[in-house]
mmCIF file of C-alpha atoms in Angstrom:
data_model
loop_
_atom_site.group_PDB
_atom_site.id
_atom_site.type_symbol
_atom_site.label_atom_id
_atom_site.label_comp_id
_atom_site.label_asym_id
_atom_site.label_seq_id
_atom_site.Cartn_x
_atom_site.Cartn_y
_atom_site.Cartn_z
ATOM 1 C CA VAL D 1 -12.369 63.090 25.446
ATOM 2 C CA VAL D 2 -15.172 65.622 25.105
ATOM 3 C CA ILE D 3 -12.618 68.303 24.296
ATOM 4 C CA ALA D 4 -11.005 66.040 21.712
ATOM 5 C CA ILE D 5 -14.316 65.406 19.977
ATOM 6 C CA ALA D 6 -15.166 69.093 19.988
ATOM 7 C CA SER D 7 -11.795 69.934 18.493
ATOM 8 C CA TYR D 8 -12.242 67.321 15.774
ATOM 9 C CA SER D 9 -15.642 68.818 14.981
ATOM 10 C CA PHE D 10 -13.905 72.156 14.497
ATOM 11 C CA LEU D 11 -11.375 70.448 12.185
ATOM 12 C CA LYS D 12 -14.146 68.896 10.125
ATOM 13 C CA THR D 13 -16.020 72.193 9.885
ATOM 14 C CA ASN D 14 -12.957 73.868 8.376
ATOM 15 C CA LYS D 15 -12.637 71.064 5.826
ATOM 16 C CA GLU D 16 -16.284 71.383 4.863
ATOM 17 C CA LYS D 17 -15.761 75.103 4.235
ATOM 18 C CA LYS D 18 -12.763 74.297 2.031
ATOM 19 C CA GLU D 19 -14.814 71.776 0.047
ATOM 20 C CA GLU D 20 -17.669 74.242 -0.371
ATOM 21 C CA GLN D 21 -15.217 76.614 -2.029
ATOM 22 C CA VAL D 22 -14.070 73.866 -4.397
ATOM 23 C CA GLU D 23 -17.686 73.017 -5.189
ATOM 24 C CA VAL D 24 -18.394 76.621 -6.149
ATOM 25 C CA THR D 25 -15.300 76.764 -8.344
ATOM 26 C CA GLU D 26 -16.271 73.587 -10.210
ATOM 27 C CA GLN D 27 -20.014 74.222 -10.422
ATOM 28 C CA GLY D 28 -21.380 73.816 -13.921
ATOM 29 C CA GLN D 29 -18.299 72.101 -15.335
ATOM 30 C CA VAL D 30 -19.484 68.927 -17.064
ATOM 31 C CA GLY D 31 -16.369 68.280 -19.083
ATOM 32 C CA GLY D 32 -14.368 69.210 -22.125
ATOM 33 C CA ALA D 33 -11.659 71.503 -20.751
ATOM 34 C CA ASN D 34 -9.338 72.620 -23.534
ATOM 35 C CA ASN D 35 -6.312 71.250 -21.696
ATOM 36 C CA ILE D 36 -5.269 69.646 -18.442
ATOM 37 C CA SER D 37 -3.994 72.920 -17.002
ATOM 38 C CA GLU D 38 -7.440 74.462 -17.448
ATOM 39 C CA ALA D 39 -8.889 71.396 -15.774
ATOM 40 C CA ASN D 40 -6.899 72.096 -12.640
ATOM 41 C CA GLN D 41 -7.164 75.885 -12.398
ATOM 42 C CA ALA D 42 -9.524 75.578 -9.427
ATOM 43 C CA ASP D 43 -6.332 74.984 -7.455
ATOM 44 C CA ASP D 44 -4.383 78.186 -6.863
ATOM 45 C CA ASN D 45 -1.180 76.248 -6.263
ATOM 46 C CA ILE D 46 -1.004 74.876 -9.820
ATOM 47 C CA THR D 47 1.067 77.017 -12.140
ATOM 48 C CA ALA D 48 2.741 74.560 -14.546
ATOM 49 C CA LYS D 49 1.206 74.505 -18.018
ATOM 50 C CA PRO D 50 2.095 71.795 -20.543
ATOM 51 C CA THR D 51 3.017 73.093 -23.981
ATOM 52 C CA GLN D 52 0.975 70.572 -25.955
ATOM 53 C CA ASP D 53 -1.826 69.118 -23.871
ATOM 54 C CA SER D 54 -3.549 67.471 -26.824
ATOM 55 C CA LYS D 55 -0.685 64.926 -26.861
ATOM 56 C CA LEU D 56 0.210 64.985 -23.185
ATOM 57 C CA ILE D 57 0.951 61.429 -22.007
ATOM 58 C CA VAL D 58 -0.199 61.513 -18.389
ATOM 59 C CA PHE D 59 -0.755 57.827 -17.623
ATOM 60 C CA ARG D 60 2.874 56.669 -17.618
ATOM 61 C CA ASP D 61 6.067 55.976 -15.670
ATOM 62 C CA PHE D 62 4.713 54.502 -12.460
ATOM 63 C CA ASN D 63 4.999 51.332 -10.427
ATOM 64 C CA LEU D 64 2.223 51.093 -7.863
ATOM 65 C CA THR D 65 0.104 48.544 -5.977
ATOM 66 C CA ASP D 66 -3.588 47.825 -6.465
ATOM 67 C CA GLN D 67 -6.123 47.052 -3.734
ATOM 68 C CA ASN D 68 -5.344 43.335 -4.024
ATOM 69 C CA GLY D 69 -1.617 43.795 -3.468
ATOM 70 C CA ASN D 70 -0.654 43.342 -7.127
ATOM 71 C CA GLN D 71 2.014 45.520 -8.736
ATOM 72 C CA VAL D 72 0.587 47.673 -11.539
ATOM 73 C CA THR D 73 2.125 49.799 -14.287
ATOM 74 C CA ALA D 74 0.718 51.643 -17.293
ATOM 75 C CA GLU D 75 1.267 48.497 -19.366
ATOM 76 C CA ASN D 76 -1.487 46.696 -17.467
ATOM 77 C CA PHE D 77 -4.078 49.075 -18.934
ATOM 78 C CA LYS D 78 -2.647 49.907 -22.375
ATOM 79 C CA ASP D 79 -5.638 48.540 -24.311
ATOM 80 C CA LYS D 80 -8.300 50.552 -22.491
ATOM 81 C CA PHE D 81 -9.507 54.083 -22.043
ATOM 82 C CA LYS D 82 -9.080 55.215 -18.446
ATOM 83 C CA LEU D 83 -11.333 57.288 -16.172
ATOM 84 C CA VAL D 84 -9.099 58.457 -13.332
ATOM 85 C CA HIS D 85 -9.811 60.140 -10.016
ATOM 86 C CA PHE D 86 -7.272 61.203 -7.370
ATOM 87 C CA GLY D 87 -8.552 61.146 -3.792
ATOM 88 C CA TYR D 88 -8.322 59.326 -0.483
ATOM 89 C CA THR D 89 -10.439 56.889 1.496
ATOM 90 C CA ASN D 90 -10.903 59.181 4.540
ATOM 91 C CA CYS D 91 -12.382 61.924 2.356
ATOM 92 C CA PRO D 92 -15.847 62.562 3.857
ATOM 93 C CA ASP D 93 -17.797 63.527 0.733
ATOM 94 C CA ILE D 94 -16.053 64.687 -2.468
ATOM 95 C CA CYS D 95 -14.363 61.362 -3.182
ATOM 96 C CA ILE D 96 -17.493 59.425 -2.299
ATOM 97 C CA THR D 97 -19.501 61.531 -4.745
ATOM 98 C CA ALA D 98 -16.835 61.027 -7.403
ATOM 99 C CA MET D 99 -16.799 57.259 -6.944
ATOM 100 C CA GLN D 100 -20.587 57.084 -7.081
ATOM 101 C CA THR D 101 -20.471 59.105 -10.290
ATOM 102 C CA ILE D 102 -17.880 56.745 -11.760
ATOM 103 C CA SER D 103 -19.918 53.689 -10.737
ATOM 104 C CA GLU D 104 -23.038 55.065 -12.422
ATOM 105 C CA THR D 105 -21.003 55.975 -15.489
ATOM 106 C CA LEU D 106 -19.710 52.411 -15.832
ATOM 107 C CA LYS D 107 -23.239 51.098 -15.554
ATOM 108 C CA GLY D 108 -24.466 53.617 -18.134
ATOM 109 C CA LEU D 109 -21.876 52.538 -20.700
ATOM 110 C CA GLY D 110 -23.553 49.155 -21.043
ATOM 111 C CA ASP D 111 -21.721 46.837 -23.453
ATOM 112 C CA LYS D 112 -19.035 49.516 -23.971
ATOM 113 C CA GLU D 113 -17.999 49.282 -20.323
ATOM 114 C CA GLY D 114 -15.256 46.762 -21.103
ATOM 115 C CA LYS D 115 -13.386 49.394 -23.121
ATOM 116 C CA LEU D 116 -12.979 51.661 -20.084
ATOM 117 C CA GLN D 117 -11.012 51.103 -16.883
ATOM 118 C CA ALA D 118 -11.971 53.226 -13.888
ATOM 119 C CA ILE D 119 -9.085 53.972 -11.508
ATOM 120 C CA PHE D 120 -9.000 55.550 -8.037
ATOM 121 C CA ILE D 121 -5.525 56.833 -7.083
ATOM 122 C CA THR D 122 -4.820 57.743 -3.484
ATOM 123 C CA VAL D 123 -3.155 60.989 -2.461
ATOM 124 C CA ASP D 124 -2.823 59.703 1.101
ATOM 125 C CA PRO D 125 -0.517 56.657 1.005
ATOM 126 C CA GLU D 126 0.288 57.028 4.703
ATOM 127 C CA ARG D 127 -3.196 55.770 5.600
ATOM 128 C CA ASP D 128 -4.376 54.171 2.357
ATOM 129 C CA THR D 129 -2.875 50.708 2.443
ATOM 130 C CA PRO D 130 -4.056 48.123 -0.119
ATOM 131 C CA GLU D 131 -6.344 46.684 2.562
ATOM 132 C CA LYS D 132 -7.868 50.097 3.299
ATOM 133 C CA MET D 133 -8.317 50.767 -0.424
ATOM 134 C CA LYS D 134 -10.039 47.405 -0.900
ATOM 135 C CA GLU D 135 -12.423 48.064 1.975
ATOM 136 C CA PHE D 136 -13.283 51.494 0.562
ATOM 137 C CA LEU D 137 -13.780 50.311 -3.025
ATOM 138 C CA GLN D 138 -16.168 47.545 -1.959
ATOM 139 C CA ASN D 139 -18.790 50.291 -1.660
ATOM 140 C CA PHE D 140 -18.677 50.985 -5.404
ATOM 141 C CA ASP D 141 -18.585 49.221 -8.771
ATOM 142 C CA ASN D 142 -16.414 46.123 -8.410
ATOM 143 C CA LYS D 143 -14.499 46.831 -11.612
ATOM 144 C CA ILE D 144 -12.857 49.980 -10.217
ATOM 145 C CA VAL D 145 -9.148 49.531 -9.529
ATOM 146 C CA GLY D 146 -7.387 51.389 -6.707
ATOM 147 C CA PHE D 147 -3.738 52.482 -6.747
ATOM 148 C CA THR D 148 -1.537 53.083 -3.718
ATOM 149 C CA GLY D 149 2.217 52.932 -3.157
ATOM 150 C CA SER D 150 5.155 55.097 -2.202
ATOM 151 C CA LYS D 151 4.798 58.855 -1.852
ATOM 152 C CA GLU D 152 7.418 59.321 -4.567
ATOM 153 C CA GLU D 153 5.630 57.154 -7.138
ATOM 154 C CA LEU D 154 2.237 58.706 -6.407
ATOM 155 C CA GLN D 155 3.662 62.218 -6.576
ATOM 156 C CA LYS D 156 5.226 61.418 -9.948
ATOM 157 C CA LEU D 157 1.906 60.209 -11.360
ATOM 158 C CA ALA D 158 0.041 63.181 -9.893
ATOM 159 C CA ASP D 159 2.594 65.497 -11.494
ATOM 160 C CA ASN D 160 1.925 63.865 -14.869
ATOM 161 C CA PHE D 161 -1.735 64.852 -14.505
ATOM 162 C CA LYS D 162 -0.850 68.278 -13.042
ATOM 163 C CA VAL D 163 -2.887 67.238 -10.008
ATOM 164 C CA TYR D 164 -2.409 69.247 -6.834
ATOM 165 C CA PHE D 165 -2.517 67.605 -3.424
ATOM 166 C CA LYS D 166 -1.206 68.509 -0.005
ATOM 167 C CA VAL D 167 -1.515 66.757 3.324
ATOM 168 C CA ASN D 168 -2.913 69.340 5.724
ATOM 169 C CA LYS D 169 -2.172 68.531 9.355
ATOM 170 C CA GLU D 170 -1.962 72.135 10.537
ATOM 171 C CA THR D 171 -5.515 72.372 11.869
ATOM 172 C CA ALA D 172 -5.204 68.991 13.548
ATOM 173 C CA ASN D 173 -1.911 69.971 15.154
ATOM 174 C CA ASN D 174 -3.414 73.211 16.454
ATOM 175 C CA ALA D 175 -6.273 71.256 17.988
ATOM 176 C CA VAL D 176 -3.816 68.813 19.590
ATOM 177 C CA GLU D 177 -1.926 71.731 21.151
ATOM 178 C CA ALA D 178 -5.201 73.089 22.519
ATOM 179 C CA ILE D 179 -5.975 69.719 24.089
ATOM 180 C CA ASP D 180 -2.496 69.570 25.613
ATOM 181 C CA SER D 181 -2.848 72.996 27.201
ATOM 182 C CA GLN D 182 -6.295 72.246 28.631
ATOM 183 C CA ASN D 183 -5.511 68.763 29.937
ATOM 184 C CA GLN D 184 -2.071 69.090 31.480
ATOM 185 C CA HIS D 185 -3.086 66.960 34.454
ATOM 186 C CA ASP D 186 -5.050 64.340 32.504
ATOM 187 C CA GLN D 187 -2.529 62.501 30.323
ATOM 188 C CA GLU D 188 -4.975 59.750 29.318
ATOM 189 C CA THR D 189 -7.449 62.247 27.875
ATOM 190 C CA THR D 190 -4.647 64.121 26.124
ATOM 191 C CA ASN D 191 -3.293 60.939 24.522
ATOM 192 C CA GLU D 192 -6.733 59.870 23.302
ATOM 193 C CA GLY D 193 -7.402 63.306 21.849
ATOM 194 C CA GLU D 194 -4.071 63.446 20.067
ATOM 195 C CA LYS D 195 -4.570 60.006 18.551
ATOM 196 C CA LEU D 196 -8.047 60.942 17.314
ATOM 197 C CA LEU D 197 -6.912 64.161 15.683
ATOM 198 C CA GLU D 198 -3.663 62.891 14.212
ATOM 199 C CA ASN D 199 -5.566 60.136 12.395
ATOM 200 C CA ASN D 200 -8.130 62.563 11.008
ATOM 201 C CA TYR D 201 -6.050 65.065 9.096
ATOM 202 C CA ILE D 202 -7.312 66.229 5.728
ATOM 203 C CA VAL D 203 -5.716 66.175 2.283
ATOM 204 C CA ASP D 204 -6.373 69.072 -0.069
ATOM 205 C CA HIS D 205 -6.533 67.788 -3.642
ATOM 206 C CA SER D 206 -7.814 68.354 -7.165
ATOM 207 C CA THR D 207 -11.275 66.842 -7.559
ATOM 208 C CA PHE D 208 -11.760 66.212 -11.278
ATOM 209 C CA LEU D 209 -12.262 62.958 -13.161
ATOM 210 C CA TYR D 210 -9.772 62.594 -16.025
ATOM 211 C CA LEU D 211 -10.397 60.705 -19.259
ATOM 212 C CA VAL D 212 -7.284 59.141 -20.795
ATOM 213 C CA ASP D 213 -6.936 57.180 -24.047
ATOM 214 C CA GLN D 214 -5.345 53.752 -24.626
ATOM 215 C CA GLN D 215 -1.904 55.300 -25.137
ATOM 216 C CA GLY D 216 -2.136 57.258 -21.892
ATOM 217 C CA ASN D 217 -2.895 60.645 -23.489
ATOM 218 C CA TYR D 218 -5.076 63.134 -21.641
ATOM 219 C CA ILE D 219 -8.391 63.641 -23.477
ATOM 220 C CA THR D 220 -10.682 65.686 -21.236
ATOM 221 C CA ASN D 221 -11.975 66.055 -17.691
ATOM 222 C CA PHE D 222 -15.247 66.086 -15.775
ATOM 223 C CA SER D 223 -16.393 67.645 -12.532
ATOM 224 C CA HIS D 224 -16.904 65.073 -9.778
ATOM 225 C CA THR D 225 -20.506 66.334 -9.589
ATOM 226 C CA ALA D 226 -21.229 65.939 -13.319
ATOM 227 C CA LYS D 227 -24.240 63.821 -14.237
ATOM 228 C CA PRO D 228 -23.235 60.255 -15.158
ATOM 229 C CA GLY D 229 -25.409 60.363 -18.282
ATOM 230 C CA GLU D 230 -23.500 63.372 -19.596
ATOM 231 C CA ILE D 231 -20.172 61.688 -18.880
ATOM 232 C CA VAL D 232 -21.344 58.543 -20.681
ATOM 233 C CA GLU D 233 -22.337 60.618 -23.691
ATOM 234 C CA GLU D 234 -18.945 62.317 -23.835
ATOM 235 C CA ILE D 235 -16.921 59.136 -23.307
ATOM 236 C CA SER D 236 -18.928 57.315 -25.965
ATOM 237 C CA LYS D 237 -17.748 59.796 -28.584
ATOM 238 C CA TYR D 238 -14.200 58.512 -28.119
ATOM 239 C CA ILE D 239 -14.921 54.843 -27.478
ATOM 240 C CA ASN D 240 -17.052 54.596 -30.613
ATOM 241 C CA ASN D 241 -14.361 56.078 -32.889
#
């Protein structure tokens, strides 16, 4: 068990290094990217560039499930602006920061809050069941809606936003192999270590918050570390028009 915990610590350390690199890439970005491709250029794996981002309908063509088990489509939110974040409930810090930022933004909008719907979309449907999403979202503003569903539907919606995500089990698998080799005569310890690591894989993903209009068009984006007051100021320019 000690070996398993140590290996998981190594896994987490590698993730923290990855996130530090993302933080550096996004540092200073409050919002207002010229297009959605620019918004995602922190991710080396993103190469597709829409031809007309100013009219890019990103919030469309999906059938997913919210944290209460209800089926949701774009039609459910057609009368509101949307503030969207892609993440996952096991994310140790970036997603938590993003959700805190969104919660403070909703509070800062005051009487304009009803014109905006905040949405958290999982990139880890294997673990993020509606029940898990509901438990996670209870830590934040109660008006935030969470989306989960099939991998195919979530991938389709992520592709609309040009969002990159990839389940990364390689480090966990390497740690499991190390446990196996060191505990060949202790099957109970090996099994416990494998279970711990296999349930704690990471998901690499884009970290921005995306602002979308009532018709589902991409408007702009914000860093997950942007100050809520600055986000409120930017969103208000569109809501007040």
